[in-house]
């Protein structure tokens, strides 16, 4: 029943949007794959939970699903960070490289409050008004793989939908090998399956120091990225998790970006480092009608108290 309702809602939104959109709009889709050639220093990246377990959106009320409107399929994850704004990966939105993407914001729909993509009584939906990928994004290396999505309307805050707590300031010392974090998404749950999961999953992954990560990816790992995963493999983000959150101690610290395969040995996942981009996020949001990400003291206390009670 929910699947039928979901299809009707998306189809209705599509008809309304088509009436108001440019008739010359074209859509471009390119299947993501992944190959690594160390001699040629070239990569193709998977838009990449393996080794995790099902979870409930009430535990991570900031996570959203970015649907492709005309397919009715989950495309990427994202995090609700400000009224009308979702944080995701640039490669989920930019029509370059090797990714399933569309050329216009109207092709995307935001769903929130969802644990199961095929059934939930409390979902919220919003069309996308604009997308803002980082101007320095490189589709070949995935440097600056970060973007903001502006929705037509804000989501209503509830126990199923809420804002992601962001880092207060850049802090490289925060990323140490003793830190255990959580990656969340609707991506593939097995390297032998080729479809994303209907159910929201999460997995615990240890952070890997920058110096150690550079041993795995000597040509491609930058200061704007962090690594997480197990040396022996077995747990990782995978296809369909792109743009979703990496959370450490209740704080959104990373955005699922890329990796070599899924959950392979000596192949940790790479994430865009959120604290590195705080000023970019703030500037991009505020000049496009949003509020500042830098909260006042009382707002900050509220967020931390809220997540303390959720997790403890």
CSV table of C-alpha atoms in Angstrom, one decimal:
chain,number,residue,atom,x,y,z
A,1,UNK,CA,0.0,0.0,0.0
A,2,UNK,CA,2.8,2.4,0.9
A,3,UNK,CA,4.7,1.6,-2.3
A,4,UNK,CA,1.5,2.5,-4.3
A,5,UNK,CA,1.1,5.7,-2.4
A,6,UNK,CA,4.8,6.6,-2.8
A,7,UNK,CA,4.5,6.1,-6.6
A,8,UNK,CA,1.4,8.3,-6.8
A,9,UNK,CA,3.0,11.1,-4.9
A,10,UNK,CA,6.2,11.1,-7.0
A,11,UNK,CA,4.2,10.8,-10.2
A,12,UNK,CA,2.1,13.8,-9.2
A,13,UNK,CA,5.2,15.8,-8.3
A,14,UNK,CA,6.7,14.9,-11.7
A,15,UNK,CA,3.6,16.1,-13.6
A,16,UNK,CA,3.6,19.4,-11.7
A,17,UNK,CA,7.3,19.9,-12.3
A,18,UNK,CA,7.2,19.1,-16.0
A,19,UNK,CA,4.5,21.8,-16.5
A,20,UNK,CA,6.9,24.3,-15.0
A,21,UNK,CA,10.2,23.1,-16.5
A,22,UNK,CA,12.2,23.7,-19.6
A,23,UNK,CA,11.1,21.3,-22.3
A,24,UNK,CA,14.7,21.0,-23.5
A,25,UNK,CA,15.8,19.4,-20.2
A,26,UNK,CA,17.9,16.3,-20.7
A,27,UNK,CA,18.9,13.6,-18.2
A,28,UNK,CA,22.2,11.8,-18.3
A,29,UNK,CA,23.0,8.5,-16.5
A,30,UNK,CA,26.3,6.7,-16.3
A,31,UNK,CA,26.8,3.6,-14.3
A,32,UNK,CA,29.4,3.8,-11.5
A,33,UNK,CA,32.2,1.3,-11.6
A,34,UNK,CA,35.6,1.0,-9.9
A,35,UNK,CA,39.0,0.2,-11.3
A,36,UNK,CA,42.4,1.1,-9.8
A,37,UNK,CA,45.6,1.2,-11.9
A,38,UNK,CA,48.6,2.2,-9.7
A,39,UNK,CA,50.9,2.6,-12.7
A,40,UNK,CA,48.6,4.9,-14.6
A,41,UNK,CA,47.3,6.6,-11.4
A,42,UNK,CA,43.8,6.6,-12.7
A,43,UNK,CA,40.6,5.7,-10.8
A,44,UNK,CA,36.9,5.1,-11.4
A,45,UNK,CA,34.9,5.2,-8.3
A,46,UNK,CA,31.8,3.3,-7.0
A,47,UNK,CA,29.1,5.5,-5.6
A,48,UNK,CA,29.3,3.7,-2.7
A,49,UNK,CA,26.4,-1.1,4.1
A,50,UNK,CA,28.3,-4.2,4.1
A,51,UNK,CA,28.8,-5.9,7.4
A,52,UNK,CA,26.2,-3.8,9.2
A,53,UNK,CA,22.7,-4.3,10.6
A,54,UNK,CA,19.3,-2.8,10.3
A,55,UNK,CA,18.5,0.4,12.3
A,56,UNK,CA,15.7,2.8,12.9
A,57,UNK,CA,15.5,6.4,11.6
A,58,UNK,CA,14.7,7.5,15.1
A,59,UNK,CA,18.3,6.8,16.0
A,60,UNK,CA,19.5,8.9,13.1
A,61,UNK,CA,16.7,11.4,12.4
A,62,UNK,CA,18.8,13.6,10.2
A,63,UNK,CA,19.4,11.0,7.4
A,64,UNK,CA,17.4,11.5,4.2
A,65,UNK,CA,17.1,9.5,1.0
A,66,UNK,CA,17.6,11.4,-2.3
A,67,UNK,CA,15.3,9.7,-4.9
A,68,UNK,CA,15.5,10.0,-8.6
A,69,UNK,CA,12.1,11.3,-9.5
A,70,UNK,CA,11.5,9.4,-12.8
A,71,UNK,CA,12.7,6.0,-11.6
A,72,UNK,CA,11.2,6.1,-8.0
A,73,UNK,CA,14.5,4.6,-6.8
A,74,UNK,CA,16.8,5.6,-4.0
A,75,UNK,CA,19.8,7.3,-5.4
A,76,UNK,CA,22.0,8.7,-2.6
A,77,UNK,CA,21.9,9.5,1.1
A,78,UNK,CA,22.1,12.9,2.7
A,79,UNK,CA,22.0,14.7,6.1
A,80,UNK,CA,19.4,17.3,7.1
A,81,UNK,CA,21.6,20.1,8.6
A,82,UNK,CA,19.5,23.3,8.2
A,83,UNK,CA,15.9,24.3,7.4
A,84,UNK,CA,15.6,23.5,3.6
A,85,UNK,CA,19.2,22.3,3.3
A,86,UNK,CA,20.6,18.8,3.0
A,87,UNK,CA,24.3,17.9,2.9
A,88,UNK,CA,25.4,15.2,0.5
A,89,UNK,CA,28.2,14.3,-1.9
A,90,UNK,CA,28.9,16.3,-5.1
A,91,UNK,CA,29.2,13.2,-7.2
A,92,UNK,CA,25.5,12.5,-6.4
A,93,UNK,CA,24.5,15.6,-8.3
A,94,UNK,CA,27.1,16.5,-11.0
A,95,UNK,CA,26.9,15.1,-14.5
A,96,UNK,CA,30.5,14.2,-14.9
A,97,UNK,CA,32.6,11.2,-14.3
A,98,UNK,CA,31.1,7.8,-13.8
A,99,UNK,CA,27.9,8.3,-11.8
A,100,UNK,CA,24.1,8.1,-12.1
A,101,UNK,CA,23.2,11.8,-12.0
A,102,UNK,CA,20.7,14.2,-13.6
A,103,UNK,CA,21.3,17.7,-14.9
A,104,UNK,CA,18.6,19.6,-13.1
A,105,UNK,CA,17.4,19.9,-9.4
A,106,UNK,CA,13.8,18.9,-10.4
A,107,UNK,CA,15.0,15.4,-11.1
A,108,UNK,CA,15.5,14.8,-7.3
A,109,UNK,CA,13.1,14.3,-4.4
A,110,UNK,CA,14.0,14.3,-0.7
A,111,UNK,CA,12.4,11.7,1.6
A,112,UNK,CA,12.9,11.9,5.3
A,113,UNK,CA,11.7,10.0,8.4
A,114,UNK,CA,12.1,6.7,6.6
A,115,UNK,CA,13.5,3.4,8.0
A,116,UNK,CA,12.1,1.2,5.2
A,117,UNK,CA,11.9,2.6,1.8
A,118,UNK,CA,8.8,0.5,1.0
A,119,UNK,CA,6.9,1.1,4.3
A,120,UNK,CA,6.7,4.0,6.8
A,121,UNK,CA,3.7,5.8,8.2
A,122,UNK,CA,5.7,9.0,9.0
A,123,UNK,CA,7.7,9.9,5.9
A,124,UNK,CA,8.1,13.5,4.7
A,125,UNK,CA,8.7,14.5,1.1
A,126,UNK,CA,10.1,17.7,-0.5
A,127,UNK,CA,11.0,18.7,-4.0
A,128,UNK,CA,14.4,20.1,-4.7
A,129,UNK,CA,14.8,23.8,-5.6
A,130,UNK,CA,18.5,24.0,-6.2
A,131,UNK,CA,21.8,22.1,-5.9
A,132,UNK,CA,25.1,23.6,-4.9
A,133,UNK,CA,28.1,21.2,-5.5
A,134,UNK,CA,31.4,22.6,-4.4
A,135,UNK,CA,33.0,24.7,-7.2
A,136,UNK,CA,36.3,22.8,-6.8
A,137,UNK,CA,34.8,19.4,-7.1
A,138,UNK,CA,36.8,17.1,-9.4
A,139,UNK,CA,34.9,14.2,-10.9
A,140,UNK,CA,38.0,12.1,-11.5
A,141,UNK,CA,39.7,12.4,-8.1
A,142,UNK,CA,36.6,13.2,-6.1
A,143,UNK,CA,38.4,16.1,-4.4
A,144,UNK,CA,35.9,18.5,-2.8
A,145,UNK,CA,33.2,15.8,-3.0
A,146,UNK,CA,30.6,17.8,-1.1
A,147,UNK,CA,27.3,19.6,-2.0
A,148,UNK,CA,24.3,21.2,-0.5
A,149,UNK,CA,20.7,20.5,-1.7
A,150,UNK,CA,18.1,23.2,-1.1
A,151,UNK,CA,14.5,21.9,-0.8
A,152,UNK,CA,11.4,23.8,-1.7
A,153,UNK,CA,10.2,23.7,1.9
A,154,UNK,CA,11.8,22.8,5.3
A,155,UNK,CA,11.1,19.5,6.9
A,156,UNK,CA,9.0,19.4,10.1
A,157,UNK,CA,11.2,18.5,13.0
A,158,UNK,CA,10.0,15.4,15.0
A,159,UNK,CA,11.4,12.3,16.6
A,160,UNK,CA,11.8,10.9,13.1
A,161,UNK,CA,13.3,14.1,11.4
A,162,UNK,CA,15.8,16.4,12.9
A,163,UNK,CA,19.0,18.3,12.2
A,164,UNK,CA,22.5,16.6,12.2
A,165,UNK,CA,24.9,18.1,14.8
A,166,UNK,CA,27.9,19.5,13.0
A,167,UNK,CA,31.4,19.9,14.3
A,168,UNK,CA,32.0,23.2,16.0
A,169,UNK,CA,35.3,23.9,14.3
A,170,UNK,CA,38.0,22.2,12.2
A,171,UNK,CA,40.1,19.9,14.3
A,172,UNK,CA,42.5,17.4,12.7
A,173,UNK,CA,43.4,16.0,16.2
A,174,UNK,CA,39.8,14.6,16.4
A,175,UNK,CA,40.6,11.9,13.8
A,176,UNK,CA,42.6,9.2,15.5
A,177,UNK,CA,42.7,5.5,15.1
A,178,UNK,CA,41.0,4.8,18.5
A,179,UNK,CA,37.8,6.5,17.4
A,180,UNK,CA,34.9,4.1,16.5
A,181,UNK,CA,32.3,5.8,14.2
A,182,UNK,CA,29.1,4.8,12.5
A,183,UNK,CA,28.2,4.9,8.8
A,184,UNK,CA,24.5,4.8,7.8
A,185,UNK,CA,22.6,4.2,4.6
A,186,UNK,CA,20.4,2.3,2.3
A,187,UNK,CA,23.2,0.9,0.1
A,188,UNK,CA,24.1,-2.6,-0.8
A,189,UNK,CA,24.5,-5.0,2.1
A,190,UNK,CA,26.6,-7.5,0.2
A,191,UNK,CA,29.3,-7.5,-2.4
A,192,UNK,CA,27.4,-10.2,-4.3
A,193,UNK,CA,24.1,-8.2,-4.4
A,194,UNK,CA,23.5,-5.6,-7.0
A,195,UNK,CA,20.5,-3.7,-5.6
A,196,UNK,CA,20.4,-1.3,-2.6
A,197,UNK,CA,18.8,-2.2,0.6
A,198,UNK,CA,15.1,-1.2,1.3
A,199,UNK,CA,16.0,-1.0,5.0
A,200,UNK,CA,18.2,1.6,6.7
A,201,UNK,CA,21.4,0.0,7.9
A,202,UNK,CA,24.3,1.1,10.1
A,203,UNK,CA,27.8,-0.2,10.8
A,204,UNK,CA,30.6,0.6,13.2
A,205,UNK,CA,33.9,1.4,11.5
A,206,UNK,CA,37.2,2.6,13.1
A,207,UNK,CA,38.8,5.8,11.9
A,208,UNK,CA,42.1,5.4,10.2
A,209,UNK,CA,44.8,8.1,10.6
A,210,UNK,CA,45.6,10.2,7.5
A,211,UNK,CA,49.2,8.9,7.4
A,212,UNK,CA,47.9,5.3,7.4
A,213,UNK,CA,45.3,6.0,4.8
A,214,UNK,CA,47.8,7.5,2.4
A,215,UNK,CA,49.5,4.1,2.4
A,216,UNK,CA,46.4,2.6,1.0
A,217,UNK,CA,45.7,5.5,-1.4
A,218,UNK,CA,49.1,7.2,-2.0
A,219,UNK,CA,48.0,9.3,-5.0
A,220,UNK,CA,44.4,10.2,-4.1
A,221,UNK,CA,43.9,10.9,-0.4
A,222,UNK,CA,43.8,14.6,0.6
A,223,UNK,CA,43.5,16.8,3.6
A,224,UNK,CA,39.8,17.3,2.9
A,225,UNK,CA,39.1,13.6,3.4
A,226,UNK,CA,39.1,11.0,6.2
A,227,UNK,CA,39.3,7.2,6.2
A,228,UNK,CA,37.4,4.6,8.1
A,229,UNK,CA,37.3,0.8,7.9
A,230,UNK,CA,38.9,-2.4,9.1
A,231,UNK,CA,42.2,-3.6,7.7
A,232,UNK,CA,40.8,-7.1,7.3
A,233,UNK,CA,37.7,-5.6,5.5
A,234,UNK,CA,34.2,-7.0,6.0
A,235,UNK,CA,32.5,-3.7,7.0
A,236,UNK,CA,32.1,-0.7,4.8
A,237,UNK,CA,29.8,1.6,2.9
A,238,UNK,CA,28.9,0.4,-0.6
A,239,UNK,CA,26.8,1.4,-3.7
A,240,UNK,CA,23.8,3.4,-2.7
A,241,UNK,CA,25.4,4.8,0.5
A,242,UNK,CA,27.0,7.8,-1.3
A,243,UNK,CA,26.3,11.2,0.3
A,244,UNK,CA,25.2,9.6,3.5
A,245,UNK,CA,26.6,10.3,7.0
A,246,UNK,CA,29.6,9.1,9.0
A,247,UNK,CA,28.9,9.9,12.6
A,248,UNK,CA,31.3,10.0,15.5
A,249,UNK,CA,30.1,10.5,19.1
A,250,UNK,CA,26.8,11.8,17.6
A,251,UNK,CA,28.5,14.4,15.4
A,252,UNK,CA,28.3,14.4,11.6
A,253,UNK,CA,32.0,14.2,10.6
A,254,UNK,CA,32.0,12.6,7.2
A,255,UNK,CA,30.1,12.2,3.9
A,256,UNK,CA,30.3,8.8,2.1
A,257,UNK,CA,32.5,9.5,-0.9
A,258,UNK,CA,34.5,6.7,-2.5
A,259,UNK,CA,36.6,3.5,-1.9
A,260,UNK,CA,38.2,0.6,-3.7
A,261,UNK,CA,35.5,-2.0,-3.9
A,262,UNK,CA,33.3,-2.6,-0.9
A,263,UNK,CA,34.6,-4.0,2.4
A,264,UNK,CA,37.7,-5.3,0.7
A,265,UNK,CA,40.9,-6.0,2.7
A,266,UNK,CA,43.3,-3.0,3.0
A,267,UNK,CA,40.7,-0.8,1.2
A,268,UNK,CA,39.0,1.5,3.7
A,269,UNK,CA,36.2,3.8,2.8
A,270,UNK,CA,37.0,7.5,2.1
A,271,UNK,CA,34.7,10.3,3.3
A,272,UNK,CA,34.6,14.0,2.7
A,273,UNK,CA,35.7,15.7,5.9
A,274,UNK,CA,32.8,17.9,7.2
A,275,UNK,CA,34.8,20.1,9.6
A,276,UNK,CA,37.1,21.0,6.7
A,277,UNK,CA,34.2,22.5,4.9
A,278,UNK,CA,32.3,24.3,7.7
A,279,UNK,CA,33.0,27.8,6.3
A,280,UNK,CA,32.0,26.7,2.8
A,281,UNK,CA,28.8,25.1,4.1
A,282,UNK,CA,27.9,28.3,6.1
A,283,UNK,CA,28.7,30.6,3.2
A,284,UNK,CA,26.8,28.6,0.6
A,285,UNK,CA,23.7,28.2,2.8
A,286,UNK,CA,23.5,31.8,4.0
A,287,UNK,CA,24.0,33.4,0.5
A,288,UNK,CA,21.2,31.2,-0.8
A,289,UNK,CA,18.6,32.0,1.8
A,290,UNK,CA,19.6,29.7,4.6
A,291,UNK,CA,20.6,30.4,8.2
A,292,UNK,CA,24.0,30.2,9.6
A,293,UNK,CA,25.3,26.7,10.7
A,294,UNK,CA,27.1,28.4,13.6
A,295,UNK,CA,24.4,28.1,16.3
A,296,UNK,CA,24.0,30.3,19.4
A,297,UNK,CA,24.8,28.8,22.8
A,298,UNK,CA,21.3,27.7,23.7
A,299,UNK,CA,20.7,26.0,20.3
A,300,UNK,CA,24.0,24.1,20.7
A,301,UNK,CA,23.0,22.9,24.2
A,302,UNK,CA,19.6,21.8,22.9
A,303,UNK,CA,21.2,19.7,20.2
A,304,UNK,CA,23.7,17.9,22.4
A,305,UNK,CA,21.0,17.2,25.1
A,306,UNK,CA,18.7,15.8,22.4
A,307,UNK,CA,21.3,13.4,21.1
A,308,UNK,CA,22.4,12.5,24.6
A,309,UNK,CA,19.0,11.2,25.4
A,310,UNK,CA,18.6,9.4,22.1
A,311,UNK,CA,21.9,7.5,22.5
A,312,UNK,CA,21.9,6.9,26.2
